[in-house]
Short mmCIF file of C-alpha atoms in Angstrom, two decimals:
data_model
loop_
_atom_site.label_atom_id
_atom_site.label_comp_id
_atom_site.label_asym_id
_atom_site.label_seq_id
_atom_site.Cartn_x
_atom_site.Cartn_y
_atom_site.Cartn_z
CA MET F 1 18.15 23.65 19.67
CA GLN F 2 15.37 22.32 21.89
CA ASP F 3 14.54 18.65 22.09
CA PRO F 4 11.46 17.93 19.96
CA LYS F 5 8.12 17.17 21.62
CA PRO F 6 7.65 13.42 22.15
CA ASP F 7 5.04 13.04 19.36
CA VAL F 8 7.18 14.99 16.93
CA ALA F 9 10.18 12.79 17.63
CA ARG F 10 8.01 9.66 17.40
CA PHE F 11 6.64 10.58 13.97
CA MET F 12 10.08 11.50 12.65
CA ALA F 13 11.56 8.28 14.03
CA HIS F 14 8.78 6.40 12.23
CA ALA F 15 9.63 8.17 8.97
CA ILE F 16 13.30 7.31 9.43
CA GLU F 17 12.41 3.63 10.04
CA LEU F 18 10.35 3.63 6.83
CA ALA F 19 13.27 5.13 4.88
CA LEU F 20 15.71 2.54 6.22
CA GLY F 21 13.29 -0.24 5.29
CA ASN F 22 13.03 1.24 1.81
CA VAL F 23 16.80 1.23 1.40
CA ARG F 24 16.96 -2.39 2.52
CA SER F 25 14.10 -3.43 0.22
CA GLY F 26 15.66 -1.80 -2.84
CA LYS F 27 12.35 -0.18 -3.84
CA GLY F 28 13.73 3.34 -4.02
CA GLY F 29 15.87 6.05 -2.51
CA PRO F 30 16.61 6.64 1.19
CA PHE F 31 13.58 8.87 1.80
CA ALA F 32 10.23 8.61 3.57
CA ALA F 33 7.43 10.94 4.61
CA VAL F 34 4.54 10.77 7.06
CA VAL F 35 1.47 13.04 7.03
CA VAL F 36 -0.11 13.56 10.45
CA ARG F 37 -3.24 15.39 11.58
CA ALA F 38 -4.26 15.76 15.23
CA GLY F 39 -1.73 13.13 16.30
CA GLU F 40 -2.99 10.55 13.78
CA VAL F 41 -1.00 9.25 10.82
CA LEU F 42 -3.05 9.88 7.68
CA ALA F 43 -0.49 8.61 5.20
CA GLU F 44 3.04 7.34 5.01
CA ALA F 45 5.20 6.69 2.00
CA THR F 46 8.69 5.99 0.81
CA ASN F 47 10.51 7.01 -2.32
CA VAL F 48 9.56 4.53 -5.05
CA VAL F 49 11.02 6.29 -8.09
CA THR F 50 13.11 3.40 -9.35
CA SER F 51 10.66 0.58 -8.58
CA THR F 52 7.73 2.35 -10.27
CA ASN F 53 9.69 4.12 -13.03
CA ASP F 54 8.00 7.34 -11.91
CA PRO F 55 10.31 10.32 -11.40
CA THR F 56 7.58 12.06 -9.37
CA ALA F 57 7.22 9.19 -6.87
CA HIS F 58 9.15 10.95 -4.12
CA ALA F 59 8.02 10.08 -0.59
CA GLU F 60 6.45 13.48 0.07
CA ILE F 61 4.47 13.43 -3.19
CA VAL F 62 3.19 9.88 -2.62
CA ALA F 63 2.24 10.67 1.01
CA ILE F 64 0.49 13.92 0.03
CA ARG F 65 -1.52 12.10 -2.64
CA GLU F 66 -2.62 9.42 -0.20
CA ALA F 67 -3.48 11.87 2.61
CA CYS F 68 -5.52 14.04 0.25
CA ARG F 69 -7.32 10.98 -1.09
CA LYS F 70 -8.22 9.90 2.45
CA LEU F 71 -9.40 13.38 3.40
CA GLY F 72 -11.29 13.91 0.16
CA THR F 73 -9.67 17.30 -0.41
CA PHE F 74 -6.68 18.84 -2.16
CA GLU F 75 -5.49 20.69 0.93
CA LEU F 76 -3.78 19.35 4.03
CA ASN F 77 -5.07 21.99 6.43
CA ASN F 78 -4.00 21.40 10.04
CA CYS F 79 -1.63 18.64 8.94
CA GLU F 80 2.07 18.18 9.52
CA ILE F 81 4.50 16.46 7.18
CA TYR F 82 7.50 14.60 8.57
CA ALA F 83 10.14 14.06 5.90
CA THR F 84 13.45 12.32 6.36
CA CYS F 85 15.15 14.96 4.23
CA GLU F 86 14.69 18.62 3.37
CA PRO F 87 12.27 18.60 0.43
CA CYS F 88 13.57 18.85 -3.13
CA PRO F 89 12.18 21.61 -5.39
CA MET F 90 9.39 19.39 -6.75
CA CYS F 91 8.29 18.25 -3.30
CA LEU F 92 8.53 21.75 -1.91
CA GLY F 93 6.19 22.96 -4.66
CA ALA F 94 3.72 20.16 -3.87
CA ILE F 95 3.92 20.95 -0.16
CA TYR F 96 3.08 24.60 -0.77
CA TRP F 97 0.15 23.60 -3.01
CA ALA F 98 -1.10 21.19 -0.31
CA ARG F 99 -0.86 23.88 2.40
CA PRO F 100 0.02 21.84 5.50
CA ALA F 101 0.47 23.67 8.81
CA ARG F 102 4.16 22.75 8.99
CA ILE F 103 6.85 20.40 7.82
CA TYR F 104 9.58 18.77 9.85
CA PHE F 105 12.65 17.35 8.13
CA ALA F 106 15.69 15.45 9.35
CA ALA F 107 18.63 15.46 6.89
CA THR F 108 19.42 18.59 4.87
CA SER F 109 19.64 19.07 1.13
CA ALA F 110 23.43 19.34 1.58
CA ASP F 111 23.44 15.92 3.26
CA ALA F 112 21.47 14.49 0.32
CA ALA F 113 23.82 16.08 -2.20
CA LYS F 114 26.77 14.34 -0.57
CA ILE F 115 25.27 10.93 -1.43
CA GLY F 116 24.26 11.82 -4.99
CA PHE F 117 20.87 13.51 -4.58
CA ASP F 118 21.92 17.02 -5.57
CA ASP F 119 19.13 19.45 -6.43
CA SER F 120 21.39 22.44 -7.09
CA LEU F 121 20.94 22.17 -10.89
CA ILE F 122 17.18 22.60 -10.51
CA TYR F 123 17.51 25.53 -8.14
CA ASP F 124 19.99 27.16 -10.56
CA GLN F 125 17.71 26.56 -13.54
CA LEU F 126 14.74 28.14 -11.77
CA LYS F 127 16.68 31.39 -11.46
CA LYS F 128 17.37 31.55 -15.20
CA ASN F 129 15.28 33.07 -17.94
CA VAL F 130 13.21 30.42 -19.70
CA ARG F 131 15.32 30.75 -22.87
CA ALA F 132 18.57 30.22 -20.93
CA ARG F 133 17.65 26.92 -19.29
CA LYS F 134 19.47 23.65 -19.97
CA ILE F 135 16.35 21.96 -21.34
CA PRO F 136 15.03 24.11 -24.21
CA MET F 137 11.68 25.72 -23.44
CA MET F 138 9.72 27.46 -26.19
CA ALA F 139 6.44 29.30 -25.83
CA LEU F 140 3.80 28.17 -28.34
CA MET F 141 0.14 29.07 -29.03
CA ARG F 142 -0.20 31.49 -26.11
CA GLU F 143 -3.31 33.22 -27.48
CA ASP F 144 -5.11 29.89 -27.80
CA ALA F 145 -4.17 28.98 -24.24
CA LEU F 146 -5.35 32.36 -22.97
CA LYS F 147 -8.83 31.52 -24.30
CA VAL F 148 -8.88 28.63 -21.84
CA PHE F 149 -7.75 30.96 -19.04
CA ARG F 150 -10.57 33.37 -19.89
CA ALA F 151 -13.06 30.48 -19.79
CA TRP F 152 -11.76 29.62 -16.31
CA GLU F 153 -12.05 33.23 -15.16
CA ALA F 154 -15.66 33.40 -16.38
CA LYS F 155 -16.71 30.05 -14.85
CA PRO F 156 -19.00 30.94 -11.92
CA ASP F 157 -18.89 27.51 -10.24
CA LYS F 158 -15.14 26.89 -10.30
CA VAL F 159 -13.38 25.35 -7.32
CA ARG F 160 -10.60 27.75 -6.38
CA TYR F 161 -7.30 26.48 -5.13
#
């Protein structure tokens, strides 16, 4: 594997410093993320799940929200995300919705699993039929919901994403 470019290594090192500070502060898990565009940090965040009682407050999600707020858009075109760990399923979904140019990560999901952050249950559940998942999922009022979808389809001034 090639040595990373100096800026890439600098941004990842910064993310790792943020994660270590987060561990020491007790505000959340050992994770951080930095969003960069054109060599400039747009947003940085740490995992604050336990200090905010928000299960979605993963570092990548918090950083994406802040970067999008600063840019005034829901896409991170031409941006890079530096994450201290391979993204979990939720963060990976958010990353794909945000559409950055690339993501760099340090530790792997296997590394995270070894210290208690194991996402394998979620990956396994995603492969299952809705009716076979651990948390019961029941479809309800589909026809009513489809009316809303048809209204969206017919809306001429919608913002596509």
